[in-house]
Amino acid sequence: MMPFLPVVLFTDWLVYLLVAVIAAVAWHVRRHEHLVAPWRRVVRSKSGMVGLVVLAVLVVIGLLDSLHYRPRLGVQQADAKAAYAVDVLSVFDVLSEPLRARREKTYSAPLATELYAKETIELSDGGQAREYPRLQYGGAHLQNPQEDFVADVAKHALTGVASGLFGWLALTIVLCASLAHRHQTRVGESWRRIWCGETEVPWAAILLTSLAILLIAGPAIALGVKYHILGTDKVGQDVLYLALKSIRTGLVIGTLTTLVMLPFAIALGIMAGYFGGWIDDIIQYLYTTLNSIPGVLLIAAAVLMTQVYIDTHPEMFTTTAQRADFRLLFLCIILGVTSWTSLCRLLRGETLKLKELEYIQAAHAFGVRHLRIVTRHVLPNVMHIVLISVVMEFSGLVLAEAVLSYVGVGVDPSMISFGTMINNARLEMAREPMVWWSLAAAFIFMFALVLSANLFADAVRDAFDPRIRSRTLTPARLRELAAGSGGRGAERAA
């Protein structure tokens, strides 16, 4: 019998589908030079690569958190039917077991060894006193926290820094060896070219970003097994664990909503611009009407209807995780249905311009079918708008989830997300002494996710938007212009 039962949630299927689609698109792009060229411009962007490195780390965490299973309960007889736990765990839960399993009684401050509030405890002589009780796990290995705390934290932090530096040096050596093998040079020469900025890819920026991540992750891992480095919440859960678990929810909202939005936006936008007439009128009336309805009210009504369906069909959901995931899926669908209008309007305007160009008019004159014209001539020429809109909308959708969960119409309260963390921290900020670390952790991780996505989105926009490319003079373009002007001057002198 298997020691676990694989569980595939609704959003897991879509995440796997999205990964497969991205892999297929990447394979297709590599086979066509004209498709590779814009991505080379993305890769040359220092800020874009910095954002991509941070985003890649967060995506890996989200993918590990999308591999779910139910562990088998206890030791059972060989002929007995296997029984599995009700709780649905993920691969990330296994890797972060020290954070997930060590639950305290209630609030504790970051790196604390005692609870945040005083309690009445029994003394050895039978009396009572109001003191700060020791934590069950955080700093429990210390015999005398008042004397040993600083030295122990410094020791574990330095161990983590050393581990991070060792990992970064290993990564750098592997990269230099790979570049040396590719260009048939020495490793030292590759090292020099990286730090002098002579490589096409800004490896120096990538390595410095990797160094910063490893210098943060190393001490965090070393200290996280002994302390709660970001404190605990009201029920004693580690706040760092909650912040890391929230990454998957933000990624799912930002990516799956795009999968729902794109078919509506692309199909309706191109149809409105290409065919015009009554088709254009109907589509314009549709998205104008949809825009006139307040988005929050529409989302709230749809979420409440979904919750009623979940409550009236409990037999469809055997675990709490499946109930919460079903609501998350419908939240993605609702956000997608209400957010396709802006991209549709952009595609309509671009298609109106494209259909008047000579090569499309010539295709009409030769009797080419409308479907072939749309798929071969119109759609490829508007994909830069689609790609730019997708990457630019990602951060807005992540923030939308936080706002919707804060007002109570977002993800299920049992699901960990940035919005639920902020909503729970709202009341904690009003108590005395103030509990600030839950809100700070949610803000820091959400800021890192949104900022990295925006940096990468800016690089994609600069590479794919023809209007920006026409106004930007790159160093290579400046050298070409200088060489051209020099050649013309020599011709005039002759």
PDB file of N, CA and C in Angstrom, residues 413-480:
ATOM      1  N   PRO A 413     -11.965  31.463   4.002  1.00  0.00           N
ATOM      2  CA  PRO A 413     -11.192  31.840   5.201  1.00  0.00           C
ATOM      3  C   PRO A 413     -10.196  30.779   5.647  1.00  0.00           C
ATOM      4  N   SER A 414     -10.451  29.508   5.309  1.00  0.00           N
ATOM      5  CA  SER A 414      -9.515  28.454   5.701  1.00  0.00           C
ATOM      6  C   SER A 414      -8.293  28.386   4.802  1.00  0.00           C
ATOM      7  N   MET A 415      -8.312  29.075   3.670  1.00  0.00           N
ATOM      8  CA  MET A 415      -7.173  29.066   2.745  1.00  0.00           C
ATOM      9  C   MET A 415      -6.204  30.172   3.126  1.00  0.00           C
ATOM     10  N   ILE A 416      -4.931  29.843   3.126  1.00  0.00           N
ATOM     11  CA  ILE A 416      -3.895  30.812   3.483  1.00  0.00           C
ATOM     12  C   ILE A 416      -3.604  31.687   2.263  1.00  0.00           C
ATOM     13  N   SER A 417      -3.686  32.988   2.447  1.00  0.00           N
ATOM     14  CA  SER A 417      -3.391  33.930   1.367  1.00  0.00           C
ATOM     15  C   SER A 417      -2.970  35.249   1.985  1.00  0.00           C
ATOM     16  N   PHE A 418      -2.443  36.123   1.136  1.00  0.00           N
ATOM     17  CA  PHE A 418      -2.054  37.443   1.631  1.00  0.00           C
ATOM     18  C   PHE A 418      -3.271  38.203   2.150  1.00  0.00           C
ATOM     19  N   GLY A 419      -4.395  38.046   1.470  1.00  0.00           N
ATOM     20  CA  GLY A 419      -5.603  38.746   1.897  1.00  0.00           C
ATOM     21  C   GLY A 419      -6.090  38.293   3.263  1.00  0.00           C
ATOM     22  N   THR A 420      -6.101  36.978   3.508  1.00  0.00           N
ATOM     23  CA  THR A 420      -6.541  36.492   4.820  1.00  0.00           C
ATOM     24  C   THR A 420      -5.552  36.882   5.909  1.00  0.00           C
ATOM     25  N   MET A 421      -4.264  36.907   5.586  1.00  0.00           N
ATOM     26  CA  MET A 421      -3.280  37.360   6.583  1.00  0.00           C
ATOM     27  C   MET A 421      -3.514  38.817   6.950  1.00  0.00           C
ATOM     28  N   ILE A 422      -3.764  39.654   5.949  1.00  0.00           N
ATOM     29  CA  ILE A 422      -4.010  41.071   6.218  1.00  0.00           C
ATOM     30  C   ILE A 422      -5.320  41.248   6.978  1.00  0.00           C
ATOM     31  N   ASN A 423      -6.337  40.479   6.621  1.00  0.00           N
ATOM     32  CA  ASN A 423      -7.623  40.579   7.300  1.00  0.00           C
ATOM     33  C   ASN A 423      -7.499  40.170   8.762  1.00  0.00           C
ATOM     34  N   ASN A 424      -6.749  39.092   9.043  1.00  0.00           N
ATOM     35  CA  ASN A 424      -6.554  38.673  10.425  1.00  0.00           C
ATOM     36  C   ASN A 424      -5.691  39.659  11.204  1.00  0.00           C
ATOM     37  N   ALA A 425      -4.748  40.309  10.515  1.00  0.00           N
ATOM     38  CA  ALA A 425      -3.888  41.275  11.194  1.00  0.00           C
ATOM     39  C   ALA A 425      -4.591  42.585  11.482  1.00  0.00           C
ATOM     40  N   ARG A 426      -5.732  42.811  10.852  1.00  0.00           N
ATOM     41  CA  ARG A 426      -6.452  44.075  11.047  1.00  0.00           C
ATOM     42  C   ARG A 426      -6.833  44.271  12.513  1.00  0.00           C
ATOM     43  N   LEU A 427      -7.365  43.239  13.135  1.00  0.00           N
ATOM     44  CA  LEU A 427      -7.755  43.348  14.536  1.00  0.00           C
ATOM     45  C   LEU A 427      -6.548  43.288  15.460  1.00  0.00           C
ATOM     46  N   GLU A 428      -5.492  42.605  15.026  1.00  0.00           N
ATOM     47  CA  GLU A 428      -4.297  42.518  15.867  1.00  0.00           C
ATOM     48  C   GLU A 428      -3.602  43.862  16.012  1.00  0.00           C
ATOM     49  N   MET A 429      -3.757  44.727  15.005  1.00  0.00           N
ATOM     50  CA  MET A 429      -3.107  46.034  15.078  1.00  0.00           C
ATOM     51  C   MET A 429      -3.753  46.927  16.126  1.00  0.00           C
ATOM     52  N   ALA A 430      -4.973  46.619  16.529  1.00  0.00           N
ATOM     53  CA  ALA A 430      -5.689  47.467  17.482  1.00  0.00           C
ATOM     54  C   ALA A 430      -5.460  47.061  18.935  1.00  0.00           C
ATOM     55  N   ARG A 431      -4.806  45.936  19.170  1.00  0.00           N
ATOM     56  CA  ARG A 431      -4.609  45.475  20.538  1.00  0.00           C
ATOM     57  C   ARG A 431      -3.375  46.137  21.153  1.00  0.00           C
ATOM     58  N   GLU A 432      -3.244  45.988  22.432  1.00  0.00           N
ATOM     59  CA  GLU A 432      -2.109  46.562  23.158  1.00  0.00           C
ATOM     60  C   GLU A 432      -1.480  45.469  24.021  1.00  0.00           C
ATOM     61  N   PRO A 433      -0.219  45.116  23.800  1.00  0.00           N
ATOM     62  CA  PRO A 433       0.711  45.667  22.805  1.00  0.00           C
ATOM     63  C   PRO A 433       0.358  45.227  21.393  1.00  0.00           C
ATOM     64  N   MET A 434       0.711  46.049  20.427  1.00  0.00           N
ATOM     65  CA  MET A 434       0.313  45.835  19.036  1.00  0.00           C
ATOM     66  C   MET A 434       1.057  44.641  18.434  1.00  0.00           C
ATOM     67  N   VAL A 435       0.324  43.808  17.710  1.00  0.00           N
ATOM     68  CA  VAL A 435       0.910  42.678  16.984  1.00  0.00           C
ATOM     69  C   VAL A 435       1.085  43.108  15.530  1.00  0.00           C
ATOM     70  N   TRP A 436       2.289  43.404  15.128  1.00  0.00           N
ATOM     71  CA  TRP A 436       2.555  44.017  13.835  1.00  0.00           C
ATOM     72  C   TRP A 436       3.155  43.061  12.814  1.00  0.00           C
ATOM     73  N   TRP A 437       3.705  41.938  13.254  1.00  0.00           N
ATOM     74  CA  TRP A 437       4.524  41.129  12.354  1.00  0.00           C
ATOM     75  C   TRP A 437       3.722  40.377  11.300  1.00  0.00           C
ATOM     76  N   SER A 438       2.485  40.034  11.567  1.00  0.00           N
ATOM     77  CA  SER A 438       1.693  39.348  10.541  1.00  0.00           C
ATOM     78  C   SER A 438       1.440  40.257   9.345  1.00  0.00           C
ATOM     79  N   LEU A 439       1.068  41.498   9.611  1.00  0.00           N
ATOM     80  CA  LEU A 439       0.849  42.455   8.529  1.00  0.00           C
ATOM     81  C   LEU A 439       2.151  42.757   7.798  1.00  0.00           C
ATOM     82  N   ALA A 440       3.246  42.902   8.550  1.00  0.00           N
ATOM     83  CA  ALA A 440       4.533  43.202   7.918  1.00  0.00           C
ATOM     84  C   ALA A 440       4.993  42.062   7.020  1.00  0.00           C
ATOM     85  N   ALA A 441       4.810  40.813   7.470  1.00  0.00           N
ATOM     86  CA  ALA A 441       5.231  39.664   6.659  1.00  0.00           C
ATOM     87  C   ALA A 441       4.409  39.579   5.376  1.00  0.00           C
ATOM     88  N   ALA A 442       3.093  39.749   5.480  1.00  0.00           N
ATOM     89  CA  ALA A 442       2.247  39.711   4.286  1.00  0.00           C
ATOM     90  C   ALA A 442       2.636  40.823   3.314  1.00  0.00           C
ATOM     91  N   PHE A 443       2.908  42.008   3.840  1.00  0.00           N
ATOM     92  CA  PHE A 443       3.280  43.132   2.977  1.00  0.00           C
ATOM     93  C   PHE A 443       4.618  42.872   2.286  1.00  0.00           C
ATOM     94  N   ILE A 444       5.616  42.360   3.011  1.00  0.00           N
ATOM     95  CA  ILE A 444       6.943  42.143   2.433  1.00  0.00           C
ATOM     96  C   ILE A 444       6.887  41.108   1.312  1.00  0.00           C
ATOM     97  N   PHE A 445       6.225  39.974   1.552  1.00  0.00           N
ATOM     98  CA  PHE A 445       6.181  38.927   0.538  1.00  0.00           C
ATOM     99  C   PHE A 445       5.317  39.346  -0.656  1.00  0.00           C
ATOM    100  N   MET A 446       4.211  40.021  -0.403  1.00  0.00           N
ATOM    101  CA  MET A 446       3.383  40.490  -1.510  1.00  0.00           C
ATOM    102  C   MET A 446       4.118  41.564  -2.303  1.00  0.00           C
ATOM    103  N   PHE A 447       4.859  42.424  -1.621  1.00  0.00           N
ATOM    104  CA  PHE A 447       5.651  43.447  -2.297  1.00  0.00           C
ATOM    105  C   PHE A 447       6.721  42.805  -3.186  1.00  0.00           C
ATOM    106  N   ALA A 448       7.386  41.749  -2.679  1.00  0.00           N
ATOM    107  CA  ALA A 448       8.407  41.064  -3.478  1.00  0.00           C
ATOM    108  C   ALA A 448       7.790  40.420  -4.715  1.00  0.00           C
ATOM    109  N   LEU A 449       6.629  39.802  -4.561  1.00  0.00           N
ATOM    110  CA  LEU A 449       5.962  39.160  -5.704  1.00  0.00           C
ATOM    111  C   LEU A 449       5.525  40.183  -6.738  1.00  0.00           C
ATOM    112  N   VAL A 450       4.892  41.256  -6.294  1.00  0.00           N
ATOM    113  CA  VAL A 450       4.389  42.265  -7.225  1.00  0.00           C
ATOM    114  C   VAL A 450       5.533  43.031  -7.881  1.00  0.00           C
ATOM    115  N   LEU A 451       6.565  43.380  -7.096  1.00  0.00           N
ATOM    116  CA  LEU A 451       7.684  44.140  -7.661  1.00  0.00           C
ATOM    117  C   LEU A 451       8.441  43.313  -8.694  1.00  0.00           C
ATOM    118  N   SER A 452       8.718  42.046  -8.394  1.00  0.00           N
ATOM    119  CA  SER A 452       9.425  41.208  -9.364  1.00  0.00           C
ATOM    120  C   SER A 452       8.601  41.027 -10.629  1.00  0.00           C
ATOM    121  N   ALA A 453       7.292  40.852 -10.483  1.00  0.00           N
ATOM    122  CA  ALA A 453       6.433  40.724 -11.668  1.00  0.00           C
ATOM    123  C   ALA A 453       6.431  42.010 -12.479  1.00  0.00           C
ATOM    124  N   ASN A 454       6.422  43.167 -11.823  1.00  0.00           N
ATOM    125  CA  ASN A 454       6.417  44.448 -12.536  1.00  0.00           C
ATOM    126  C   ASN A 454       7.737  44.689 -13.260  1.00  0.00           C
ATOM    127  N   LEU A 455       8.863  44.330 -12.621  1.00  0.00           N
ATOM    128  CA  LEU A 455      10.156  44.498 -13.289  1.00  0.00           C
ATOM    129  C   LEU A 455      10.237  43.646 -14.549  1.00  0.00           C
ATOM    130  N   PHE A 456       9.789  42.408 -14.449  1.00  0.00           N
ATOM    131  CA  PHE A 456       9.793  41.539 -15.628  1.00  0.00           C
ATOM    132  C   PHE A 456       8.797  42.044 -16.676  1.00  0.00           C
ATOM    133  N   ALA A 457       7.647  42.533 -16.229  1.00  0.00           N
ATOM    134  CA  ALA A 457       6.650  43.058 -17.162  1.00  0.00           C
ATOM    135  C   ALA A 457       7.179  44.273 -17.907  1.00  0.00           C
ATOM    136  N   ASP A 458       7.910  45.140 -17.234  1.00  0.00           N
ATOM    137  CA  ASP A 458       8.487  46.297 -17.920  1.00  0.00           C
ATOM    138  C   ASP A 458       9.475  45.872 -18.994  1.00  0.00           C
ATOM    139  N   ALA A 459      10.292  44.849 -18.695  1.00  0.00           N
ATOM    140  CA  ALA A 459      11.243  44.363 -19.706  1.00  0.00           C
ATOM    141  C   ALA A 459      10.512  43.768 -20.906  1.00  0.00           C
ATOM    142  N   VAL A 460       9.443  43.024 -20.662  1.00  0.00           N
ATOM    143  CA  VAL A 460       8.666  42.448 -21.752  1.00  0.00           C
ATOM    144  C   VAL A 460       8.013  43.545 -22.582  1.00  0.00           C
ATOM    145  N   ARG A 461       7.471  44.545 -21.915  1.00  0.00           N
ATOM    146  CA  ARG A 461       6.837  45.652 -22.646  1.00  0.00           C
ATOM    147  C   ARG A 461       7.843  46.390 -23.515  1.00  0.00           C
ATOM    148  N   ASP A 462       9.032  46.667 -22.969  1.00  0.00           N
ATOM    149  CA  ASP A 462      10.048  47.381 -23.748  1.00  0.00           C
ATOM    150  C   ASP A 462      10.520  46.560 -24.946  1.00  0.00           C
ATOM    151  N   ALA A 463      10.513  45.232 -24.809  1.00  0.00           N
ATOM    152  CA  ALA A 463      11.001  44.388 -25.899  1.00  0.00           C
ATOM    153  C   ALA A 463       9.959  44.160 -26.980  1.00  0.00           C
ATOM    154  N   PHE A 464       8.689  44.102 -26.606  1.00  0.00           N
ATOM    155  CA  PHE A 464       7.655  43.717 -27.559  1.00  0.00           C
ATOM    156  C   PHE A 464       6.865  44.889 -28.125  1.00  0.00           C
ATOM    157  N   ASP A 465       6.816  46.008 -27.416  1.00  0.00           N
ATOM    158  CA  ASP A 465       6.021  47.146 -27.896  1.00  0.00           C
ATOM    159  C   ASP A 465       6.796  47.872 -28.993  1.00  0.00           C
ATOM    160  N   PRO A 466       6.315  47.878 -30.223  1.00  0.00           N
ATOM    161  CA  PRO A 466       7.065  48.527 -31.314  1.00  0.00           C
ATOM    162  C   PRO A 466       7.195  50.026 -31.140  1.00  0.00           C
ATOM    163  N   ARG A 467       6.248  50.659 -30.468  1.00  0.00           N
ATOM    164  CA  ARG A 467       6.335  52.112 -30.280  1.00  0.00           C
ATOM    165  C   ARG A 467       7.492  52.473 -29.360  1.00  0.00           C
ATOM    166  N   ILE A 468       7.716  51.666 -28.309  1.00  0.00           N
ATOM    167  CA  ILE A 468       8.827  51.937 -27.398  1.00  0.00           C
ATOM    168  C   ILE A 468      10.150  51.605 -28.069  1.00  0.00           C
ATOM    169  N   ARG A 469      10.174  50.494 -28.834  1.00  0.00           N
ATOM    170  CA  ARG A 469      11.417  50.121 -29.510  1.00  0.00           C
ATOM    171  C   ARG A 469      11.844  51.182 -30.520  1.00  0.00           C
ATOM    172  N   SER A 470      10.880  51.814 -31.168  1.00  0.00           N
ATOM    173  CA  SER A 470      11.231  52.824 -32.174  1.00  0.00           C
ATOM    174  C   SER A 470      11.788  54.084 -31.543  1.00  0.00           C
ATOM    175  N   ARG A 471      11.470  54.319 -30.266  1.00  0.00           N
ATOM    176  CA  ARG A 471      11.975  55.526 -29.597  1.00  0.00           C
ATOM    177  C   ARG A 471      13.229  55.260 -28.788  1.00  0.00           C
ATOM    178  N   THR A 472      13.622  53.980 -28.630  1.00  0.00           N
ATOM    179  CA  THR A 472      14.748  53.627 -27.789  1.00  0.00           C
ATOM    180  C   THR A 472      15.987  53.400 -28.642  1.00  0.00           C
ATOM    181  N   LEU A 473      17.081  54.078 -28.298  1.00  0.00           N
ATOM    182  CA  LEU A 473      18.360  53.898 -28.978  1.00  0.00           C
ATOM    183  C   LEU A 473      19.250  53.041 -28.083  1.00  0.00           C
ATOM    184  N   THR A 474      19.391  51.786 -28.423  1.00  0.00           N
ATOM    185  CA  THR A 474      20.243  50.885 -27.666  1.00  0.00           C
ATOM    186  C   THR A 474      21.700  51.146 -28.024  1.00  0.00           C
ATOM    187  N   PRO A 475      22.667  50.711 -27.205  1.00  0.00           N
ATOM    188  CA  PRO A 475      24.081  50.879 -27.561  1.00  0.00           C
ATOM    189  C   PRO A 475      24.429  50.273 -28.910  1.00  0.00           C
ATOM    190  N   ALA A 476      23.862  49.109 -29.234  1.00  0.00           N
ATOM    191  CA  ALA A 476      24.138  48.500 -30.536  1.00  0.00           C
ATOM    192  C   ALA A 476      23.613  49.387 -31.665  1.00  0.00           C
ATOM    193  N   ARG A 477      22.402  49.956 -31.482  1.00  0.00           N
ATOM    194  CA  ARG A 477      21.835  50.828 -32.500  1.00  0.00           C
ATOM    195  C   ARG A 477      22.658  52.102 -32.659  1.00  0.00           C
ATOM    196  N   LEU A 478      23.181  52.645 -31.550  1.00  0.00           N
ATOM    197  CA  LEU A 478      24.023  53.836 -31.618  1.00  0.00           C
ATOM    198  C   LEU A 478      25.305  53.551 -32.395  1.00  0.00           C
ATOM    199  N   ARG A 479      25.895  52.361 -32.179  1.00  0.00           N
ATOM    200  CA  ARG A 479      27.103  52.012 -32.921  1.00  0.00           C
ATOM    201  C   ARG A 479      26.816  51.876 -34.413  1.00  0.00           C
ATOM    202  N   GLU A 480      25.630  51.290 -34.734  1.00  0.00           N
ATOM    203  CA  GLU A 480      25.273  51.173 -36.146  1.00  0.00           C
ATOM    204  C   GLU A 480      25.099  52.545 -36.787  1.00  0.00           C
TER     205      GLU A 480
END
